[in-house]
PDB file of C-alpha atoms and ligand atoms in Angstrom:
ATOM      1  CA  MET A   1     -26.054  52.530 -65.758  1.00 56.00           C
ATOM      2  CA  THR A   2     -23.525  50.472 -67.753  1.00 66.00           C
ATOM      3  CA  THR A   3     -19.965  49.680 -66.730  1.00 71.00           C
ATOM      4  CA  SER A   4     -18.646  51.593 -69.712  1.00 77.00           C
ATOM      5  CA  SER A   5     -20.554  54.762 -68.837  1.00 82.00           C
ATOM      6  CA  ARG A   6     -19.188  54.531 -65.296  1.00 84.00           C
ATOM      7  CA  ALA A   7     -15.691  53.968 -66.723  1.00 83.00           C
ATOM      8  CA  ARG A   8     -16.095  57.189 -68.734  1.00 85.00           C
ATOM      9  CA  SER A   9     -17.622  59.233 -65.910  1.00 85.00           C
ATOM     10  CA  PHE A  10     -14.457  60.628 -64.333  1.00 85.00           C
ATOM     11  CA  GLY A  11     -13.622  63.399 -66.816  1.00 82.00           C
ATOM     12  CA  ALA A  12     -16.673  65.430 -65.768  1.00 83.00           C
ATOM     13  CA  ALA A  13     -15.055  65.821 -62.327  1.00 88.00           C
ATOM     14  CA  ALA A  14     -11.398  65.850 -63.404  1.00 93.00           C
ATOM     15  CA  ALA A  15     -10.353  68.919 -61.378  1.00 93.00           C
ATOM     16  CA  ALA A  16     -12.113  67.663 -58.231  1.00 91.00           C
ATOM     17  CA  TYR A  17     -10.557  64.247 -58.782  1.00 91.00           C
ATOM     18  CA  ALA A  18      -7.092  65.789 -58.935  1.00 92.00           C
ATOM     19  CA  GLU A  19      -7.782  67.819 -55.809  1.00 93.00           C
ATOM     20  CA  HIS A  20      -9.414  65.210 -53.598  1.00 92.00           C
ATOM     21  CA  ARG A  21      -8.494  61.657 -54.597  1.00 95.00           C
ATOM     22  CA  PRO A  22      -5.727  59.947 -52.605  1.00 96.00           C
ATOM     23  CA  GLY A  23      -2.345  58.910 -53.920  1.00 97.00           C
ATOM     24  CA  TYR A  24      -0.527  55.657 -53.190  1.00 98.00           C
ATOM     25  CA  PRO A  25       1.980  54.925 -50.397  1.00 98.00           C
ATOM     26  CA  ALA A  26       5.677  54.685 -51.296  1.00 98.00           C
ATOM     27  CA  ASP A  27       6.019  51.201 -49.775  1.00 98.00           C
ATOM     28  CA  ALA A  28       3.232  49.933 -52.058  1.00 98.00           C
ATOM     29  CA  VAL A  29       5.081  51.274 -55.104  1.00 98.00           C
ATOM     30  CA  ASP A  30       8.370  49.762 -53.803  1.00 97.00           C
ATOM     31  CA  TRP A  31       6.699  46.373 -53.507  1.00 98.00           C
ATOM     32  CA  ALA A  32       5.093  46.711 -56.929  1.00 98.00           C
ATOM     33  CA  LEU A  33       8.471  47.362 -58.552  1.00 98.00           C
ATOM     34  CA  ALA A  34      10.575  44.893 -56.517  1.00 98.00           C
ATOM     35  CA  PRO A  35      10.806  42.266 -59.321  1.00 97.00           C
ATOM     36  CA  VAL A  36      12.489  44.809 -61.629  1.00 98.00           C
ATOM     37  CA  ALA A  37      14.312  46.976 -59.057  1.00 95.00           C
ATOM     38  CA  GLY A  38      17.985  47.784 -59.491  1.00 90.00           C
ATOM     39  CA  GLY A  39      18.350  50.115 -62.443  1.00 83.00           C
ATOM     40  CA  PRO A  40      16.701  53.076 -64.101  1.00 89.00           C
ATOM     41  CA  LEU A  41      13.236  51.855 -64.996  1.00 98.00           C
ATOM     42  CA  ARG A  42      10.915  52.484 -67.914  1.00 98.00           C
ATOM     43  CA  LEU A  43       7.485  52.787 -66.300  1.00 98.00           C
ATOM     44  CA  LEU A  44       4.029  52.964 -67.814  1.00 98.00           C
ATOM     45  CA  ASP A  45       1.170  54.357 -65.712  1.00 98.00           C
ATOM     46  CA  LEU A  46      -1.834  52.912 -67.555  1.00 98.00           C
ATOM     47  CA  ALA A  47      -5.228  54.598 -67.000  1.00 98.00           C
ATOM     48  CA  ALA A  48      -3.242  57.314 -65.295  1.00 98.00           C
ATOM     49  CA  GLY A  49      -6.166  59.680 -64.734  1.00 97.00           C
ATOM     50  CA  THR A  50      -4.945  62.959 -63.256  1.00 97.00           C
ATOM     51  CA  GLY A  51      -1.634  61.403 -62.193  1.00 98.00           C
ATOM     52  CA  LYS A  52      -2.264  60.175 -58.642  1.00 97.00           C
ATOM     53  CA  LEU A  53      -0.012  57.155 -59.191  1.00 98.00           C
ATOM     54  CA  THR A  54       2.262  58.929 -61.682  1.00 98.00           C
ATOM     55  CA  GLU A  55       3.447  61.245 -58.910  1.00 97.00           C
ATOM     56  CA  GLY A  56       4.898  58.369 -56.871  1.00 96.00           C
ATOM     57  CA  LEU A  57       6.714  56.948 -59.888  1.00 97.00           C
ATOM     58  CA  LEU A  58       8.664  60.051 -60.858  1.00 97.00           C
ATOM     59  CA  THR A  59      11.688  59.296 -58.674  1.00 95.00           C
ATOM     60  CA  ARG A  60      11.923  55.709 -59.907  1.00 95.00           C
ATOM     61  CA  GLY A  61      12.511  56.054 -63.609  1.00 95.00           C
ATOM     62  CA  ALA A  62      11.204  57.468 -66.853  1.00 97.00           C
ATOM     63  CA  VAL A  63       7.406  57.611 -66.652  1.00 98.00           C
ATOM     64  CA  THR A  64       4.936  57.455 -69.521  1.00 98.00           C
ATOM     65  CA  ALA A  65       1.237  57.940 -68.798  1.00 98.00           C
ATOM     66  CA  VAL A  66      -1.650  56.654 -70.924  1.00 98.00           C
ATOM     67  CA  GLU A  67      -5.227  57.786 -70.287  1.00 98.00           C
ATOM     68  CA  PRO A  68      -8.313  57.846 -72.539  1.00 97.00           C
ATOM     69  CA  ASP A  69     -10.172  60.804 -71.023  1.00 96.00           C
ATOM     70  CA  PRO A  70      -9.011  64.194 -72.379  1.00 97.00           C
ATOM     71  CA  ALA A  71     -10.091  66.106 -69.255  1.00 96.00           C
ATOM     72  CA  MET A  72      -8.213  63.727 -66.927  1.00 96.00           C
ATOM     73  CA  LEU A  73      -5.201  63.861 -69.232  1.00 97.00           C
ATOM     74  CA  ALA A  74      -5.256  67.682 -69.216  1.00 97.00           C
ATOM     75  CA  GLN A  75      -5.048  67.635 -65.387  1.00 97.00           C
ATOM     76  CA  LEU A  76      -2.132  65.218 -65.519  1.00 98.00           C
ATOM     77  CA  ARG A  77      -0.259  67.291 -68.118  1.00 98.00           C
ATOM     78  CA  ALA A  78      -0.770  70.483 -66.108  1.00 97.00           C
ATOM     79  CA  ARG A  79       0.532  68.850 -62.929  1.00 97.00           C
ATOM     80  CA  PHE A  80       3.378  66.833 -64.422  1.00 97.00           C
ATOM     81  CA  PRO A  81       4.561  68.647 -67.558  1.00 96.00           C
ATOM     82  CA  GLY A  82       7.714  66.508 -67.742  1.00 94.00           C
ATOM     83  CA  VAL A  83       5.770  63.259 -68.120  1.00 97.00           C
ATOM     84  CA  ASP A  84       5.164  61.852 -71.577  1.00 97.00           C
ATOM     85  CA  ALA A  85       1.338  61.695 -71.419  1.00 98.00           C
ATOM     86  CA  LEU A  86      -0.568  60.052 -74.262  1.00 98.00           C
ATOM     87  CA  GLU A  87      -4.210  59.527 -75.086  1.00 98.00           C
ATOM     88  CA  GLY A  88      -4.925  55.809 -75.317  1.00 98.00           C
ATOM     89  CA  SER A  89      -6.602  52.902 -73.604  1.00 98.00           C
ATOM     90  CA  ALA A  90      -5.623  49.623 -71.983  1.00 98.00           C
ATOM     91  CA  GLU A  91      -7.066  47.824 -74.991  1.00 98.00           C
ATOM     92  CA  ALA A  92      -5.019  49.890 -77.480  1.00 98.00           C
ATOM     93  CA  ILE A  93      -1.811  51.160 -75.880  1.00 98.00           C
ATOM     94  CA  PRO A  94      -0.143  53.615 -78.293  1.00 98.00           C
ATOM     95  CA  LEU A  95       3.406  52.445 -77.517  1.00 98.00           C
ATOM     96  CA  PRO A  96       5.947  50.007 -79.021  1.00 98.00           C
ATOM     97  CA  ASP A  97       6.492  46.351 -78.117  1.00 98.00           C
ATOM     98  CA  ALA A  98       8.734  45.469 -75.147  1.00 98.00           C
ATOM     99  CA  SER A  99       9.303  49.126 -74.257  1.00 98.00           C
ATOM    100  CA  PHE A 100       8.646  48.989 -70.464  1.00 98.00           C
ATOM    101  CA  ASP A 101      10.060  47.277 -67.377  1.00 98.00           C
ATOM    102  CA  ALA A 102       6.795  47.775 -65.486  1.00 98.00           C
ATOM    103  CA  VAL A 103       3.183  48.658 -66.203  1.00 98.00           C
ATOM    104  CA  LEU A 104       1.232  49.993 -63.227  1.00 98.00           C
ATOM    105  CA  VAL A 105      -2.533  50.425 -63.046  1.00 98.00           C
ATOM    106  CA  GLY A 106      -4.097  52.457 -60.225  1.00 97.00           C
ATOM    107  CA  GLN A 107      -7.796  52.004 -59.427  1.00 95.00           C
ATOM    108  CA  ALA A 108      -8.708  51.129 -63.007  1.00 96.00           C
ATOM    109  CA  TRP A 109      -8.119  47.458 -63.859  1.00 95.00           C
ATOM    110  CA  HIS A 110     -11.810  46.739 -63.183  1.00 90.00           C
ATOM    111  CA  TRP A 111     -12.770  49.091 -66.040  1.00 92.00           C
ATOM    112  CA  PHE A 112     -10.745  47.206 -68.647  1.00 96.00           C
ATOM    113  CA  ASP A 113     -11.691  44.529 -71.139  1.00 96.00           C
ATOM    114  CA  THR A 114      -9.430  42.095 -69.316  1.00 95.00           C
ATOM    115  CA  ASP A 115      -8.370  39.826 -72.180  1.00 95.00           C
ATOM    116  CA  ARG A 116      -7.528  42.696 -74.506  1.00 97.00           C
ATOM    117  CA  ALA A 117      -5.756  44.613 -71.745  1.00 97.00           C
ATOM    118  CA  PHE A 118      -3.641  41.586 -70.783  1.00 97.00           C
ATOM    119  CA  ALA A 119      -2.610  41.140 -74.424  1.00 97.00           C
ATOM    120  CA  GLU A 120      -1.645  44.789 -74.772  1.00 98.00           C
ATOM    121  CA  VAL A 121       0.233  44.914 -71.454  1.00 98.00           C
ATOM    122  CA  ALA A 122       2.088  41.721 -72.433  1.00 98.00           C
ATOM    123  CA  ARG A 123       3.024  43.351 -75.737  1.00 98.00           C
ATOM    124  CA  VAL A 124       4.475  46.565 -74.257  1.00 98.00           C
ATOM    125  CA  LEU A 125       6.285  44.838 -71.362  1.00 98.00           C
ATOM    126  CA  ARG A 126       9.711  43.313 -71.857  1.00 98.00           C
ATOM    127  CA  PRO A 127       9.965  39.617 -70.899  1.00 97.00           C
ATOM    128  CA  GLY A 128      10.422  39.478 -67.113  1.00 97.00           C
ATOM    129  CA  GLY A 129       8.691  42.855 -66.742  1.00 98.00           C
ATOM    130  CA  VAL A 130       6.058  43.389 -64.068  1.00 98.00           C
ATOM    131  CA  LEU A 131       2.364  44.252 -64.178  1.00 98.00           C
ATOM    132  CA  ALA A 132       1.234  45.778 -60.881  1.00 98.00           C
ATOM    133  CA  VAL A 133      -2.408  46.575 -60.230  1.00 97.00           C
ATOM    134  CA  LEU A 134      -3.207  48.833 -57.266  1.00 97.00           C
ATOM    135  CA  TRP A 135      -6.461  49.741 -55.563  1.00 94.00           C
ATOM    136  CA  ASN A 136      -7.166  52.085 -52.668  1.00 94.00           C
ATOM    137  CA  GLY A 137     -10.112  50.864 -50.625  1.00 91.00           C
ATOM    138  CA  ASP A 138     -11.748  51.747 -47.334  1.00 91.00           C
ATOM    139  CA  ASP A 139     -10.531  49.629 -44.440  1.00 91.00           C
ATOM    140  CA  ALA A 140     -13.581  47.643 -43.377  1.00 86.00           C
ATOM    141  CA  HIS A 141     -11.884  46.664 -40.107  1.00 90.00           C
ATOM    142  CA  VAL A 142     -12.624  50.173 -38.862  1.00 94.00           C
ATOM    143  CA  ASP A 143     -15.940  50.504 -37.105  1.00 95.00           C
ATOM    144  CA  TRP A 144     -16.919  53.997 -38.225  1.00 97.00           C
ATOM    145  CA  VAL A 145     -16.075  53.157 -41.849  1.00 95.00           C
ATOM    146  CA  ARG A 146     -18.372  50.145 -41.853  1.00 92.00           C
ATOM    147  CA  GLY A 147     -21.019  52.293 -40.184  1.00 94.00           C
ATOM    148  CA  MET A 148     -20.651  54.986 -42.863  1.00 93.00           C
ATOM    149  CA  TYR A 149     -21.463  52.460 -45.592  1.00 90.00           C
ATOM    150  CA  GLU A 150     -24.451  51.181 -43.643  1.00 90.00           C
ATOM    151  CA  ALA A 151     -25.682  54.726 -42.974  1.00 90.00           C
ATOM    152  CA  GLY A 152     -25.170  55.931 -46.555  1.00 88.00           C
ATOM    153  CA  ARG A 153     -26.671  52.824 -48.160  1.00 84.00           C
ATOM    154  CA  TRP A 154     -24.990  53.461 -51.496  1.00 75.00           C
ATOM    155  CA  LYS A 155     -23.678  50.925 -53.939  1.00 69.00           C
ATOM    156  CA  SER A 156     -19.912  51.012 -54.130  1.00 63.00           C
ATOM    157  CA  THR A 157     -17.083  48.585 -54.569  1.00 56.00           C
ATOM    158  CA  VAL A 158     -14.411  50.504 -52.719  1.00 56.00           C
ATOM    159  CA  ILE A 159     -14.995  49.040 -49.284  1.00 57.00           C
ATOM    160  CA  ARG A 160     -12.674  46.141 -48.805  1.00 60.00           C
ATOM    161  CA  ARG A 161     -14.035  43.179 -46.908  1.00 59.00           C
ATOM    162  CA  PRO A 162     -11.523  42.054 -44.273  1.00 56.00           C
ATOM    163  CA  ASP A 163     -11.311  38.515 -45.681  1.00 63.00           C
ATOM    164  CA  GLU A 164     -11.118  39.524 -49.330  1.00 69.00           C
ATOM    165  CA  GLU A 165      -7.897  38.904 -51.256  1.00 77.00           C
ATOM    166  CA  PRO A 166      -7.869  40.498 -54.701  1.00 81.00           C
ATOM    167  CA  SER A 167      -6.294  38.625 -57.604  1.00 82.00           C
ATOM    168  CA  LEU A 168      -6.053  38.972 -61.349  1.00 87.00           C
ATOM    169  CA  PRO A 169      -7.533  36.407 -63.686  1.00 87.00           C
ATOM    170  CA  THR A 170      -4.905  33.986 -64.974  1.00 90.00           C
ATOM    171  CA  HIS A 171      -3.412  34.710 -68.395  1.00 94.00           C
ATOM    172  CA  PRO A 172      -0.900  32.671 -70.422  1.00 96.00           C
ATOM    173  CA  ALA A 173       1.493  35.621 -70.813  1.00 97.00           C
ATOM    174  CA  PHE A 174       1.806  36.208 -67.050  1.00 97.00           C
ATOM    175  CA  THR A 175       2.947  34.375 -63.932  1.00 97.00           C
ATOM    176  CA  PRO A 176       1.031  35.515 -60.816  1.00 96.00           C
ATOM    177  CA  ASP A 177       3.479  37.096 -58.376  1.00 96.00           C
ATOM    178  CA  GLY A 178       1.581  37.725 -55.178  1.00 94.00           C
ATOM    179  CA  PHE A 179      -0.534  40.240 -53.345  1.00 94.00           C
ATOM    180  CA  ALA A 180       0.328  42.709 -50.588  1.00 95.00           C
ATOM    181  CA  GLN A 181      -1.471  45.383 -48.595  1.00 94.00           C
ATOM    182  CA  PHE A 182      -0.281  48.733 -47.295  1.00 95.00           C
ATOM    183  CA  ALA A 183      -1.858  51.195 -44.903  1.00 95.00           C
ATOM    184  CA  ASN A 184      -2.695  54.482 -46.610  1.00 97.00           C
ATOM    185  CA  PRO A 185      -4.262  56.783 -44.003  1.00 97.00           C
ATOM    186  CA  ILE A 186      -5.418  60.073 -45.522  1.00 97.00           C
ATOM    187  CA  PRO A 187      -5.861  63.073 -43.204  1.00 97.00           C
ATOM    188  CA  THR A 188      -9.241  64.629 -43.980  1.00 97.00           C
ATOM    189  CA  THR A 189     -12.377  66.317 -42.624  1.00 97.00           C
ATOM    190  CA  VAL A 190     -16.082  65.585 -43.143  1.00 97.00           C
ATOM    191  CA  ASP A 191     -16.141  68.039 -46.062  1.00 96.00           C
ATOM    192  CA  GLY A 192     -12.940  66.562 -47.501  1.00 96.00           C
ATOM    193  CA  LEU A 193     -14.220  63.006 -47.251  1.00 97.00           C
ATOM    194  CA  ILE A 194     -17.503  63.919 -48.912  1.00 96.00           C
ATOM    195  CA  ALA A 195     -15.637  65.805 -51.639  1.00 96.00           C
ATOM    196  CA  THR A 196     -13.617  62.638 -52.274  1.00 96.00           C
ATOM    197  CA  LEU A 197     -16.715  60.437 -52.386  1.00 94.00           C
ATOM    198  CA  ARG A 198     -18.230  62.828 -54.928  1.00 94.00           C
ATOM    199  CA  THR A 199     -15.459  61.858 -57.389  1.00 93.00           C
ATOM    200  CA  HIS A 200     -16.349  58.146 -57.275  1.00 92.00           C
ATOM    201  CA  SER A 201     -18.060  56.731 -60.341  1.00 88.00           C
ATOM    202  CA  TRP A 202     -21.202  55.730 -58.423  1.00 88.00           C
ATOM    203  CA  ALA A 203     -21.669  59.362 -57.322  1.00 90.00           C
ATOM    204  CA  LEU A 204     -20.908  60.758 -60.771  1.00 91.00           C
ATOM    205  CA  THR A 205     -23.503  58.484 -62.350  1.00 89.00           C
ATOM    206  CA  THR A 206     -26.258  58.596 -59.699  1.00 89.00           C
ATOM    207  CA  ASP A 207     -29.290  60.830 -60.172  1.00 91.00           C
ATOM    208  CA  PRO A 208     -28.389  64.147 -58.441  1.00 93.00           C
ATOM    209  CA  ALA A 209     -31.389  64.192 -56.089  1.00 92.00           C
ATOM    210  CA  GLU A 210     -30.763  60.611 -54.988  1.00 91.00           C
ATOM    211  CA  ARG A 211     -27.054  61.341 -54.607  1.00 92.00           C
ATOM    212  CA  GLU A 212     -27.694  64.322 -52.309  1.00 94.00           C
ATOM    213  CA  VAL A 213     -29.935  62.166 -50.088  1.00 93.00           C
ATOM    214  CA  ILE A 214     -27.037  59.720 -49.769  1.00 93.00           C
ATOM    215  CA  PHE A 215     -24.574  62.496 -48.921  1.00 95.00           C
ATOM    216  CA  ASP A 216     -27.000  63.975 -46.361  1.00 95.00           C
ATOM    217  CA  ARG A 217     -27.150  60.566 -44.655  1.00 95.00           C
ATOM    218  CA  ILE A 218     -23.347  60.236 -44.713  1.00 95.00           C
ATOM    219  CA  ARG A 219     -22.842  63.777 -43.376  1.00 96.00           C
ATOM    220  CA  ALA A 220     -25.310  63.210 -40.525  1.00 96.00           C
ATOM    221  CA  TYR A 221     -23.620  59.931 -39.653  1.00 97.00           C
ATOM    222  CA  LEU A 222     -20.097  61.426 -39.633  1.00 97.00           C
ATOM    223  CA  ALA A 223     -21.311  64.365 -37.507  1.00 96.00           C
ATOM    224  CA  ALA A 224     -22.630  61.892 -34.928  1.00 97.00           C
ATOM    225  CA  ARG A 225     -19.518  59.682 -34.672  1.00 97.00           C
ATOM    226  CA  PRO A 226     -16.940  60.750 -32.087  1.00 97.00           C
ATOM    227  CA  GLU A 227     -14.050  59.791 -34.425  1.00 97.00           C
ATOM    228  CA  THR A 228     -15.215  62.097 -37.214  1.00 98.00           C
ATOM    229  CA  ALA A 229     -17.509  64.675 -35.595  1.00 95.00           C
ATOM    230  CA  SER A 230     -15.057  67.571 -35.633  1.00 92.00           C
ATOM    231  CA  GLY A 231     -11.793  68.698 -37.140  1.00 95.00           C
ATOM    232  CA  GLU A 232      -9.295  66.482 -38.891  1.00 97.00           C
ATOM    233  CA  PHE A 233      -9.239  62.693 -38.759  1.00 98.00           C
ATOM    234  CA  ASP A 234      -7.629  59.911 -40.786  1.00 97.00           C
ATOM    235  CA  HIS A 235      -9.623  58.275 -43.552  1.00 97.00           C
ATOM    236  CA  PRO A 236      -8.226  54.738 -43.171  1.00 96.00           C
ATOM    237  CA  LEU A 237      -7.500  53.494 -46.664  1.00 95.00           C
ATOM    238  CA  VAL A 238      -5.759  50.255 -47.528  1.00 93.00           C
ATOM    239  CA  THR A 239      -3.767  49.949 -50.745  1.00 95.00           C
ATOM    240  CA  ASP A 240      -3.943  46.497 -52.305  1.00 94.00           C
ATOM    241  CA  VAL A 241      -1.275  45.581 -54.835  1.00 96.00           C
ATOM    242  CA  VAL A 242      -1.479  42.530 -57.079  1.00 96.00           C
ATOM    243  CA  ARG A 243       1.569  41.622 -59.138  1.00 97.00           C
ATOM    244  CA  ALA A 244       2.166  39.444 -62.202  1.00 97.00           C
ATOM    245  CA  VAL A 245       5.384  38.915 -64.159  1.00 98.00           C
ATOM    246  CA  ARG A 246       5.548  38.784 -67.959  1.00 98.00           C
ATOM    247  CA  ARG A 247       6.715  35.309 -68.979  1.00 97.00           C
ATOM    248  CA  GLU A 248       9.988  35.091 -70.891  1.00 92.00           C
ATOM    249  CA  GLU A 249       8.323  33.130 -73.692  1.00 80.00           C
ATOM    250  CA  ALA A 250       5.521  34.915 -75.481  1.00 62.00           C
ATOM    251  CA  PRO A 251       2.381  32.772 -75.788  1.00 58.00           C
ATOM    252  CA  SER A 252       1.411  31.861 -79.330  1.00 52.00           C
ATOM    253  CA  PRO A 253      -1.052  34.293 -80.925  1.00 49.00           C
ATOM    254  CA  GLY A 254      -4.605  33.589 -79.821  1.00 47.00           C
ATOM    255  CA  ALA A 255      -3.476  31.672 -76.726  1.00 45.00           C
TER     256      ALA A 255
HETATM  257  C1  LIG B 301     -10.628  55.763 -60.826  1.00 76.16           C
HETATM  258  S1  LIG B 301      -9.717  56.490 -62.126  1.00 76.16           S
HETATM  259  C2  LIG B 301      -8.022  56.092 -61.685  1.00 76.16           C
HETATM  260  C3  LIG B 301      -7.038  57.116 -62.190  1.00 76.16           C
HETATM  261  C4  LIG B 301      -5.628  56.990 -61.638  1.00 76.16           C
HETATM  262  N1  LIG B 301      -4.971  55.785 -62.087  1.00 76.16           N
HETATM  263  C5  LIG B 301      -5.646  57.027 -60.113  1.00 76.16           C
HETATM  264  O1  LIG B 301      -5.108  56.112 -59.489  1.00 76.16           O
HETATM  265  O2  LIG B 301      -6.191  57.986 -59.564  1.00 76.16           O
HETATM  266  C6  LIG B 301     -10.004  55.371 -63.462  1.00 76.16           C
HETATM  267  C7  LIG B 301      -9.351  55.862 -64.744  1.00 76.16           C
HETATM  268  O3  LIG B 301      -9.415  54.805 -65.705  1.00 76.16           O
HETATM  269  C8  LIG B 301      -9.648  55.389 -66.960  1.00 76.16           C
HETATM  270  N2  LIG B 301     -10.171  54.340 -67.839  1.00 76.16           N
HETATM  271  C9  LIG B 301     -11.434  53.865 -67.922  1.00 76.16           C
HETATM  272  N3  LIG B 301     -11.502  52.893 -68.846  1.00 76.16           N
HETATM  273  C10 LIG B 301     -10.250  52.727 -69.343  1.00 76.16           C
HETATM  274  C11 LIG B 301      -9.675  51.870 -70.324  1.00 76.16           C
HETATM  275  N4  LIG B 301     -10.405  50.962 -70.970  1.00 76.16           N
HETATM  276  N5  LIG B 301      -8.351  51.981 -70.597  1.00 76.16           N
HETATM  277  C12 LIG B 301      -7.599  52.888 -69.918  1.00 76.16           C
HETATM  278  N6  LIG B 301      -8.100  53.729 -69.004  1.00 76.16           N
HETATM  279  C13 LIG B 301      -9.398  53.637 -68.700  1.00 76.16           C
HETATM  280  C14 LIG B 301     -10.617  56.522 -66.664  1.00 76.16           C
HETATM  281  O4  LIG B 301     -10.658  57.481 -67.694  1.00 76.16           O
HETATM  282  C15 LIG B 301     -10.051  57.070 -65.364  1.00 76.16           C
HETATM  283  O5  LIG B 301      -9.104  58.082 -65.576  1.00 76.16           O
END
């Protein structure tokens, strides 16, 4: 299974993604936008999917969404008809130079061709504008969460090791501007949590029989843990935000 086929896997589950995937906490979005706060903002949600991050941006300025997958884009347009939603990719953003104060990327930077995406984000951001990259991950400090990964034995990147500090590669057009974490507990049930896991790229691209074995193991584990055995519980997510600021001086072409 290649990275690009995983990157393109989400559309097949677009409606389930819209229904089950978590959004992002308001304090994470506040922190992301702090370098440009203070006026009406022009915001680009890049790789917007069904609009999980878009939703939290609507009160902060004029939002444009760019997403390559037509099925994901259709969900976003149905949910947020007032948002200017365009088909496009991080490597070819269909928007003019210097037209945004901030570009935000939720749960998608790892799918990009990093060099080409940096160049395109630098092009559409005004000098001094901010690039903020957000990820929701499982909080590995929590015992039952660690146990769920051990019990399920599936390959995923969404568990966050307690000592891990995400960063972006350096790029001449950007000054790194820090990293922050925000609690993002999501009320759920065993069925809800499994429905969410089913929208992850590893599940969408795993052989169905193998995938169901994994979900059977996860379900049995959650049924046996006192924290998750019955009713509603919090799925303890952590939102990581990494920020970089567009330098005032554009780097020379090819830099
Ligand atoms: C895990 S989803 C995240 C969607 C949304 N940002 C969110 O937070 O829920 C990853 C999204 O990245 C999109 N994607 C994959 N490769 C991309 C690329 N090269 N440029 C832009 N978007 C891409 C996928 O189509 C998918 O909608």
